[in-house]
CSV table of C-alpha atoms and ligand atoms in Angstrom, one decimal:
chain,number,residue,atom,x,y,z
A,1,MET,CA,16.4,6.4,11.6
A,2,ALA,CA,16.2,7.7,8.0
A,3,ASP,CA,15.2,11.4,7.4
A,4,ARG,CA,11.5,11.7,7.3
A,5,ILE,CA,9.0,14.1,5.8
A,6,ALA,CA,8.6,17.2,8.1
A,7,THR,CA,5.2,17.1,9.7
A,8,ALA,CA,3.3,19.3,12.2
A,9,PRO,CA,3.8,18.2,15.8
A,10,LEU,CA,1.4,15.8,17.5
A,11,ASP,CA,-1.0,17.1,20.2
A,12,ALA,CA,0.6,16.6,23.6
A,13,GLU,CA,-2.7,15.3,25.0
A,14,MET,CA,-2.7,12.2,22.7
A,15,ARG,CA,-2.5,9.0,24.6
A,16,LEU,CA,-0.4,6.6,22.6
A,17,ARG,CA,0.0,2.8,22.9
A,18,PRO,CA,2.0,0.2,20.9
A,19,VAL,CA,0.2,-1.3,17.9
A,20,ALA,CA,-0.4,-5.0,18.3
A,21,GLY,CA,1.9,-7.1,16.2
A,22,VAL,CA,4.7,-4.6,16.0
A,23,GLU,CA,8.0,-5.9,17.5
A,24,PHE,CA,10.0,-3.6,19.6
A,25,LYS,CA,13.6,-5.0,19.9
A,26,ARG,CA,15.2,-3.8,23.2
A,27,ASP,CA,18.4,-4.2,25.1
A,28,GLY,CA,17.4,-3.5,28.7
A,29,VAL,CA,15.7,-0.2,28.6
A,30,ALA,CA,17.2,0.8,25.2
A,31,LEU,CA,15.0,0.5,22.1
A,32,LEU,CA,17.1,-0.7,19.2
A,33,GLU,CA,14.8,-1.6,16.4
A,34,ILE,CA,11.1,-1.5,15.4
A,35,GLU,CA,10.0,-4.3,13.2
A,36,THR,CA,6.7,-4.9,11.3
A,37,VAL,CA,6.2,-7.7,8.8
A,38,VAL,CA,7.0,-5.3,6.0
A,39,GLN,CA,9.6,-2.9,7.4
A,40,SER,CA,12.3,-2.6,10.1
A,41,THR,CA,13.7,0.6,11.4
A,42,THR,CA,16.8,0.8,13.5
A,43,ILE,CA,17.5,3.5,16.0
A,44,ASP,CA,21.2,4.3,15.7
A,45,ALA,CA,22.2,6.9,18.4
A,46,PRO,CA,22.6,5.4,21.9
A,47,ASP,CA,21.0,8.5,23.4
A,48,ASP,CA,18.0,8.1,21.1
A,49,GLN,CA,17.8,4.4,22.0
A,50,LEU,CA,17.6,5.1,25.7
A,51,ARG,CA,15.1,8.0,25.4
A,52,SER,CA,12.9,6.0,23.0
A,53,GLY,CA,13.0,3.0,25.3
A,54,ARG,CA,12.1,5.0,28.4
A,55,LEU,CA,9.2,6.7,26.6
A,56,LEU,CA,8.0,3.4,25.3
A,57,SER,CA,7.8,2.0,28.8
A,58,CYS,CA,5.4,4.8,29.8
A,59,LEU,CA,3.0,4.3,27.0
A,60,ASP,CA,0.0,2.3,28.2
A,61,GLY,CA,-2.9,4.2,26.4
A,62,ASP,CA,-3.7,6.1,29.6
A,63,THR,CA,-0.7,8.4,29.7
A,64,THR,CA,-0.5,11.5,27.6
A,65,ILE,CA,2.6,12.5,25.6
A,66,ALA,CA,3.2,15.3,28.0
A,67,VAL,CA,3.1,13.1,31.1
A,68,ALA,CA,5.1,10.3,29.4
A,69,ALA,CA,7.8,12.9,28.7
A,70,ARG,CA,8.0,13.9,32.4
A,71,ARG,CA,8.0,10.3,33.6
A,72,ALA,CA,10.7,9.3,31.2
A,73,ASP,CA,12.7,12.4,32.0
A,74,VAL,CA,12.9,13.4,28.4
A,75,GLY,CA,12.5,17.1,27.2
A,76,THR,CA,9.0,17.8,25.8
A,77,ASP,CA,10.2,18.6,22.3
A,78,ALA,CA,12.5,15.6,22.1
A,79,ALA,CA,9.8,13.3,23.5
A,80,SER,CA,7.3,14.7,21.0
A,81,ALA,CA,9.7,14.2,18.1
A,82,ILE,CA,10.5,10.6,19.1
A,83,LEU,CA,6.9,9.6,19.6
A,84,GLN,CA,5.9,11.3,16.4
A,85,THR,CA,8.4,9.2,14.5
A,86,LEU,CA,7.1,6.0,16.1
A,87,PHE,CA,3.5,7.0,15.4
A,88,GLU,CA,4.4,7.8,11.7
A,89,LEU,CA,6.1,4.4,11.4
A,90,GLY,CA,2.7,2.8,12.4
A,91,ALA,CA,4.2,1.5,15.7
A,92,LEU,CA,2.0,3.5,18.0
A,93,GLU,CA,-1.7,4.4,17.9
A,94,ASP,CA,-3.7,7.1,19.7
A,95,VAL,CA,-6.4,6.1,22.2
A,96,ALA,CA,-7.4,9.6,23.1
A,97,ARG,CA,-8.9,10.3,19.7
A,98,ARG,CA,-7.4,13.7,19.5
A,99,PRO,CA,-7.1,15.6,16.2
A,100,VAL,CA,-3.9,14.5,14.3
A,101,PRO,CA,-1.8,16.5,11.9
A,102,ALA,CA,-2.9,15.3,8.5
A,103,THR,CA,0.6,14.3,7.1
A,104,ALA,CA,1.5,12.5,10.4
A,105,PHE,CA,-1.8,10.5,10.1
A,106,TYR,CA,-1.1,9.8,6.4
A,107,LEU,CA,2.3,8.3,7.2
A,108,HIS,CA,0.8,6.3,10.1
A,109,VAL,CA,-2.1,4.9,8.1
A,110,VAL,CA,0.0,4.0,5.0
A,111,ALA,CA,2.5,2.2,7.2
A,112,ARG,CA,-0.3,0.2,8.9
A,113,GLY,CA,-2.0,-0.3,5.5
A,114,LYS,CA,1.2,-2.0,4.1
A,115,VAL,CA,1.0,-4.4,7.0
A,116,TRP,CA,-2.7,-5.0,6.5
A,117,PHE,CA,-2.1,-5.6,2.8
A,118,HIS,CA,0.6,-8.1,3.6
A,119,GLU,CA,-1.6,-9.9,6.1
A,120,ALA,CA,-4.6,-9.9,3.8
A,121,THR,CA,-2.7,-11.5,1.0
A,122,ARG,CA,-0.2,-13.6,2.9
A,123,GLY,CA,0.3,-17.1,1.6
A,124,VAL,CA,-2.2,-16.8,-1.2
A,125,LEU,CA,0.0,-16.2,-4.2
A,126,GLU,CA,3.4,-16.9,-2.8
A,127,SER,CA,6.2,-17.2,-5.4
A,128,ALA,CA,7.2,-20.7,-4.3
A,129,ARG,CA,3.7,-22.1,-4.9
A,130,LEU,CA,3.0,-20.4,-8.2
A,131,THR,CA,2.3,-22.6,-11.2
A,132,GLY,CA,2.3,-21.4,-14.8
A,133,PRO,CA,-1.5,-20.7,-14.9
A,134,LEU,CA,-1.4,-19.0,-11.5
A,135,LEU,CA,1.4,-16.7,-12.6
A,136,PHE,CA,-0.4,-16.0,-15.8
A,137,GLY,CA,-3.5,-15.1,-13.8
A,138,LYS,CA,-1.6,-12.8,-11.6
A,139,LEU,CA,-0.2,-11.0,-14.6
A,140,VAL,CA,-3.5,-10.8,-16.4
A,141,GLU,CA,-5.2,-9.3,-13.3
A,142,ASN,CA,-2.3,-6.9,-12.8
A,143,TYR,CA,-2.8,-5.8,-16.4
A,144,HIS,CA,-6.6,-5.2,-15.8
A,145,TYR,CA,-5.8,-3.3,-12.6
A,146,VAL,CA,-3.3,-0.9,-14.3
A,147,ASP,CA,-5.5,-0.7,-17.4
A,148,SER,CA,-8.5,0.4,-15.3
A,149,ALA,CA,-6.7,3.2,-13.5
A,150,VAL,CA,-8.5,5.7,-15.7
A,151,SER,CA,-11.8,4.6,-14.2
A,152,HIS,CA,-10.9,5.8,-10.6
A,153,VAL,CA,-8.1,8.3,-11.2
A,154,SER,CA,-10.3,10.3,-13.5
A,155,THR,CA,-12.9,10.5,-10.8
A,156,ALA,CA,-10.2,11.5,-8.3
A,157,ILE,CA,-9.1,14.3,-10.6
A,158,ALA,CA,-12.6,15.6,-10.8
A,159,GLN,CA,-12.9,15.5,-7.0
A,160,ALA,CA,-9.4,16.9,-6.1
A,161,PRO,CA,-9.7,20.1,-4.1
A,162,THR,CA,-6.9,22.0,-5.8
A,163,GLN,CA,-5.5,22.6,-9.3
A,164,ARG,CA,-2.1,21.3,-8.1
A,165,LEU,CA,-3.6,18.0,-7.1
A,166,ARG,CA,-5.5,17.7,-10.3
A,167,LEU,CA,-2.3,18.2,-12.3
A,168,LEU,CA,-0.3,15.7,-10.2
A,169,LEU,CA,-3.1,13.0,-10.6
A,170,GLY,CA,-3.3,13.8,-14.3
A,171,GLU,CA,0.5,13.0,-14.7
A,172,PHE,CA,0.0,9.8,-12.7
A,173,LEU,CA,-2.8,8.7,-15.0
A,174,ALA,CA,-0.8,9.5,-18.1
A,175,ASP,CA,2.0,7.2,-16.7
A,176,GLU,CA,-0.5,4.4,-16.1
A,177,TYR,CA,-1.8,4.7,-19.6
A,178,TRP,CA,1.6,3.8,-21.1
A,179,HIS,CA,2.2,1.2,-18.4
A,180,GLY,CA,-1.1,-0.6,-19.3
A,181,LEU,CA,0.0,-0.7,-22.9
A,182,SER,CA,3.4,-2.2,-22.1
A,183,LEU,CA,1.8,-4.9,-19.8
A,184,ARG,CA,-0.6,-5.7,-22.7
A,185,GLU,CA,2.5,-6.3,-24.9
A,186,GLY,CA,3.8,-8.8,-22.3
A,187,LEU,CA,0.5,-10.7,-22.4
A,188,LYS,CA,0.7,-10.8,-26.2
A,189,ARG,CA,4.0,-12.5,-25.9
A,190,ALA,CA,2.2,-15.2,-23.9
A,191,GLY,CA,0.2,-16.0,-27.1
A,192,LEU,CA,-2.8,-13.8,-26.5
A,193,SER,CA,-4.3,-12.1,-29.6
A,194,GLU,CA,-5.6,-8.5,-29.6
A,195,SER,CA,-9.2,-9.8,-29.8
A,196,THR,CA,-8.6,-12.2,-26.9
A,197,LEU,CA,-7.3,-9.3,-24.8
A,198,ASP,CA,-10.1,-7.0,-26.0
A,199,GLU,CA,-12.6,-9.6,-24.7
A,200,ALA,CA,-10.8,-10.3,-21.4
A,201,GLU,CA,-12.4,-9.0,-18.3
A,202,PRO,CA,-11.1,-8.6,-14.7
A,203,LEU,CA,-12.2,-11.4,-12.4
A,204,PRO,CA,-15.1,-10.2,-10.2
A,205,THR,CA,-12.8,-10.1,-7.2
A,206,THR,CA,-10.4,-7.8,-9.1
A,207,ALA,CA,-13.3,-5.7,-10.3
A,208,ALA,CA,-14.3,-5.4,-6.7
A,209,VAL,CA,-11.0,-3.6,-5.9
A,210,ILE,CA,-11.4,-1.4,-8.9
A,211,ASN,CA,-15.0,-0.5,-8.0
A,212,LEU,CA,-14.1,0.2,-4.4
A,213,LEU,CA,-11.4,2.7,-5.6
A,214,ARG,CA,-13.9,4.2,-8.0
A,215,VAL,CA,-16.5,4.8,-5.3
A,216,VAL,CA,-13.9,6.0,-2.8
A,217,ALA,CA,-12.5,8.4,-5.3
A,218,GLN,CA,-16.0,9.8,-5.7
A,219,THR,CA,-17.0,10.0,-2.1
A,220,HIS,CA,-13.9,10.1,0.1
A,221,PHE,CA,-10.9,11.8,-1.4
A,222,LEU,CA,-8.5,11.5,1.5
A,223,GLY,CA,-9.4,7.8,1.9
A,224,TYR,CA,-8.6,7.4,-1.8
A,225,ALA,CA,-5.3,9.1,-1.5
A,226,ALA,CA,-4.4,6.9,1.5
A,227,CYS,CA,-5.3,3.8,-0.5
A,228,GLY,CA,-3.0,5.1,-3.3
A,229,GLY,CA,-0.2,5.5,-0.7
A,230,VAL,CA,-0.5,1.8,0.2
A,231,SER,CA,-0.8,0.5,-3.3
A,232,GLU,CA,1.9,2.5,-5.1
A,233,SER,CA,5.6,1.9,-4.8
A,234,PRO,CA,6.9,3.4,-1.6
A,235,THR,CA,9.4,6.2,-1.5
A,236,GLY,CA,12.6,6.0,0.4
A,237,CYS,CA,11.8,2.4,1.6
A,238,GLU,CA,15.4,1.2,1.6
A,239,GLY,CA,16.1,-2.3,0.5
A,240,LEU,CA,12.7,-2.9,-1.1
A,241,ALA,CA,14.0,-2.6,-4.7
A,242,MET,CA,16.6,-5.3,-3.9
A,243,VAL,CA,14.0,-7.6,-2.3
A,244,ASN,CA,11.8,-7.2,-5.4
A,245,GLU,CA,14.8,-7.8,-7.7
A,246,GLY,CA,15.4,-11.0,-5.7
A,247,ASN,CA,11.8,-12.1,-6.1
A,248,TRP,CA,11.9,-11.5,-9.9
A,249,ASN,CA,15.1,-13.4,-10.3
A,250,GLU,CA,13.6,-16.4,-8.5
A,251,LEU,CA,10.6,-16.2,-10.7
A,252,TYR,CA,12.7,-16.1,-13.9
A,253,ALA,CA,14.6,-19.1,-12.6
A,254,ARG,CA,11.5,-21.2,-12.3
A,255,ASN,CA,10.7,-20.9,-16.0
A,256,LEU,CA,6.9,-20.8,-15.5
A,257,LEU,CA,6.4,-18.4,-18.3
A,258,PRO,CA,8.9,-17.0,-21.0
A,259,ASP,CA,11.1,-14.2,-19.8
A,260,ALA,CA,9.7,-12.0,-22.6
A,261,VAL,CA,6.3,-12.2,-21.0
A,262,LEU,CA,7.5,-11.3,-17.5
A,263,ALA,CA,9.9,-8.5,-18.6
A,264,PRO,CA,7.3,-5.6,-19.0
A,265,PHE,CA,5.8,-6.5,-15.6
A,266,ARG,CA,9.2,-6.4,-14.0
A,267,GLU,CA,10.0,-3.1,-15.8
A,268,HIS,CA,6.7,-1.7,-14.6
A,269,GLU,CA,7.7,-2.0,-11.0
A,270,ALA,CA,10.9,-0.1,-11.7
A,271,LEU,CA,9.1,2.5,-13.7
A,272,ASP,CA,6.5,3.2,-11.0
A,273,ALA,CA,9.3,3.5,-8.4
A,274,MET,CA,11.3,5.9,-10.7
A,275,ALA,CA,8.2,8.0,-11.2
A,276,ASP,CA,7.9,8.2,-7.4
A,277,HIS,CA,4.1,7.4,-7.5
A,278,GLY,CA,4.2,6.6,-3.8
A,279,ALA,CA,5.1,10.3,-3.0
A,280,LEU,CA,2.1,11.7,-4.8
A,281,PHE,CA,-0.5,10.7,-2.4
A,282,ILE,CA,0.8,12.6,0.6
A,283,GLU,CA,0.1,15.8,-1.2
A,284,PRO,CA,-3.7,16.1,-0.3
A,285,PHE,CA,-2.7,15.7,3.3
A,286,ILE,CA,0.0,18.4,3.1
A,287,GLU,CA,-2.7,20.8,2.1
A,288,ARG,CA,-5.0,19.8,5.0
A,289,GLY,CA,-5.1,21.0,8.6
A,290,PRO,CA,-5.4,18.5,11.5
A,291,LEU,CA,-7.8,15.6,11.0
A,292,ALA,CA,-10.6,14.9,13.4
A,293,SER,CA,-10.8,11.5,15.0
A,294,GLU,CA,-13.8,10.6,12.9
A,295,GLU,CA,-12.0,11.4,9.7
A,296,CYS,CA,-9.0,9.3,10.8
A,297,ARG,CA,-11.2,6.3,11.6
A,298,GLU,CA,-12.9,6.6,8.2
A,299,ILE,CA,-9.6,6.8,6.3
A,300,GLU,CA,-8.4,3.8,8.3
A,301,ALA,CA,-11.5,1.8,7.6
A,302,THR,CA,-11.2,2.6,3.9
A,303,VAL,CA,-7.6,1.5,3.7
A,304,ARG,CA,-8.4,-1.8,5.6
A,305,ARG,CA,-11.3,-2.5,3.3
A,306,MET,CA,-9.1,-2.0,0.2
A,307,CYS,CA,-6.5,-4.4,1.7
A,308,LEU,CA,-9.1,-7.0,2.5
A,309,ALA,CA,-10.5,-6.6,-1.1
A,310,TRP,CA,-7.0,-7.3,-2.4
A,311,GLY,CA,-6.9,-10.4,-0.3
A,312,GLU,CA,-10.1,-11.6,-2.0
A,313,ALA,CA,-8.7,-10.6,-5.4
A,314,HIS,CA,-5.6,-12.8,-4.8
A,315,ARG,CA,-7.9,-15.7,-3.7
A,316,GLY,CA,-10.0,-15.1,-6.8
A,317,ILE,CA,-6.9,-15.6,-8.9
A,318,VAL,CA,-6.2,-18.9,-7.2
A,319,ARG,CA,-9.9,-20.1,-7.6
A,320,PHE,CA,-10.1,-19.3,-11.3
A,321,TYR,CA,-6.6,-19.6,-12.7
A,322,GLY,CA,-5.6,-22.4,-10.4
A,323,ALA,CA,-8.3,-24.5,-12.1
A,324,GLN,CA,-7.1,-23.7,-15.6
A,325,THR,CA,-5.0,-25.8,-17.8
A,326,GLU,CA,-4.8,-23.3,-20.7
A,327,LEU,CA,-3.4,-19.8,-20.6
A,328,LEU,CA,-6.6,-18.0,-21.3
A,329,PRO,CA,-7.9,-15.0,-19.5
A,330,PHE,CA,-11.3,-14.7,-17.8
A,331,SER,CA,-13.6,-13.1,-20.4
A,332,ARG,CA,-17.1,-12.5,-21.6
A,333,HIS,CA,-17.0,-16.1,-22.9
A,334,THR,CA,-16.2,-17.7,-19.6
A,335,PRO,CA,-19.3,-19.7,-18.4
A,336,LEU,CA,-21.0,-17.9,-15.5
A,337,PHE,CA,-21.3,-21.1,-13.5
A,338,HIS,CA,-17.6,-21.2,-13.2
A,339,ASP,CA,-16.4,-20.7,-9.6
A,340,ALA,CA,-14.5,-17.5,-10.2
B,30,FE2,FE1,2.3,2.1,-13.2
């Protein structure tokens, strides 16, 4: 397994069980690989494979970490470390509802959020089924999302509990300002004038995501940070950059829109990854002590809600832009009876 961020140890009274949908690839007792729809993690050392496999066999939701370690004949510290890694990968969940170290929970909920996001949006705007208007709509709504960052990041800055967090979020917002301008240039290359772009508005379904983030930034700072961890480019997620490169190359090859239109959107992904935006959102959790079960459930619900809202945002693009013949954005001039 890759090196992971050091986090405080889990409570030995937690009762863990495998998360539904996670695939545990085994060879006999040994656990070789953990796979979700967005990430796969291999366990390299044969000794770790055996210990992980024995521990996993003991996890039924009724057995504490301490008892599982004894039954699996694994030292307490080693068992805790292994199970903590699986928890942080989003492969295990706690049934005992014990307090959880904040950073461990952040990694857990972000890993699960990436799966929820994938599931909520699966099959809606797949590259292979994109048409010119659908791709155009995807880019326009992406532009609105980036351009509206100020509306929720500014609120998060005001709500951030420490000066350090306020500064980090301020830097993030400054990045997004320039990113929004560069995406706008891309849309101009698709033939949109300044005034058309000024009058463009996010689809109601995209606005719902933005409004959700705005409200969460105001009322639930840790939930907001967890949403940021799911949405922003992940750190240290090996292979992801190559997968994205492959997707972009396929998209270019289909000639749905001129390369010059796509270029800033492609560059934006690379810029976000280089700026390591995904790493920012763990910071509020590093500053926190253990999270009570109620706090964890609330953060989880917020992240799920955002993922579902993104699913609706993607469907909104299909409904509106899928019915368009011209490359024109949804705007204040769009008739309200339109099914958007
Ligand atoms: Fe960005």
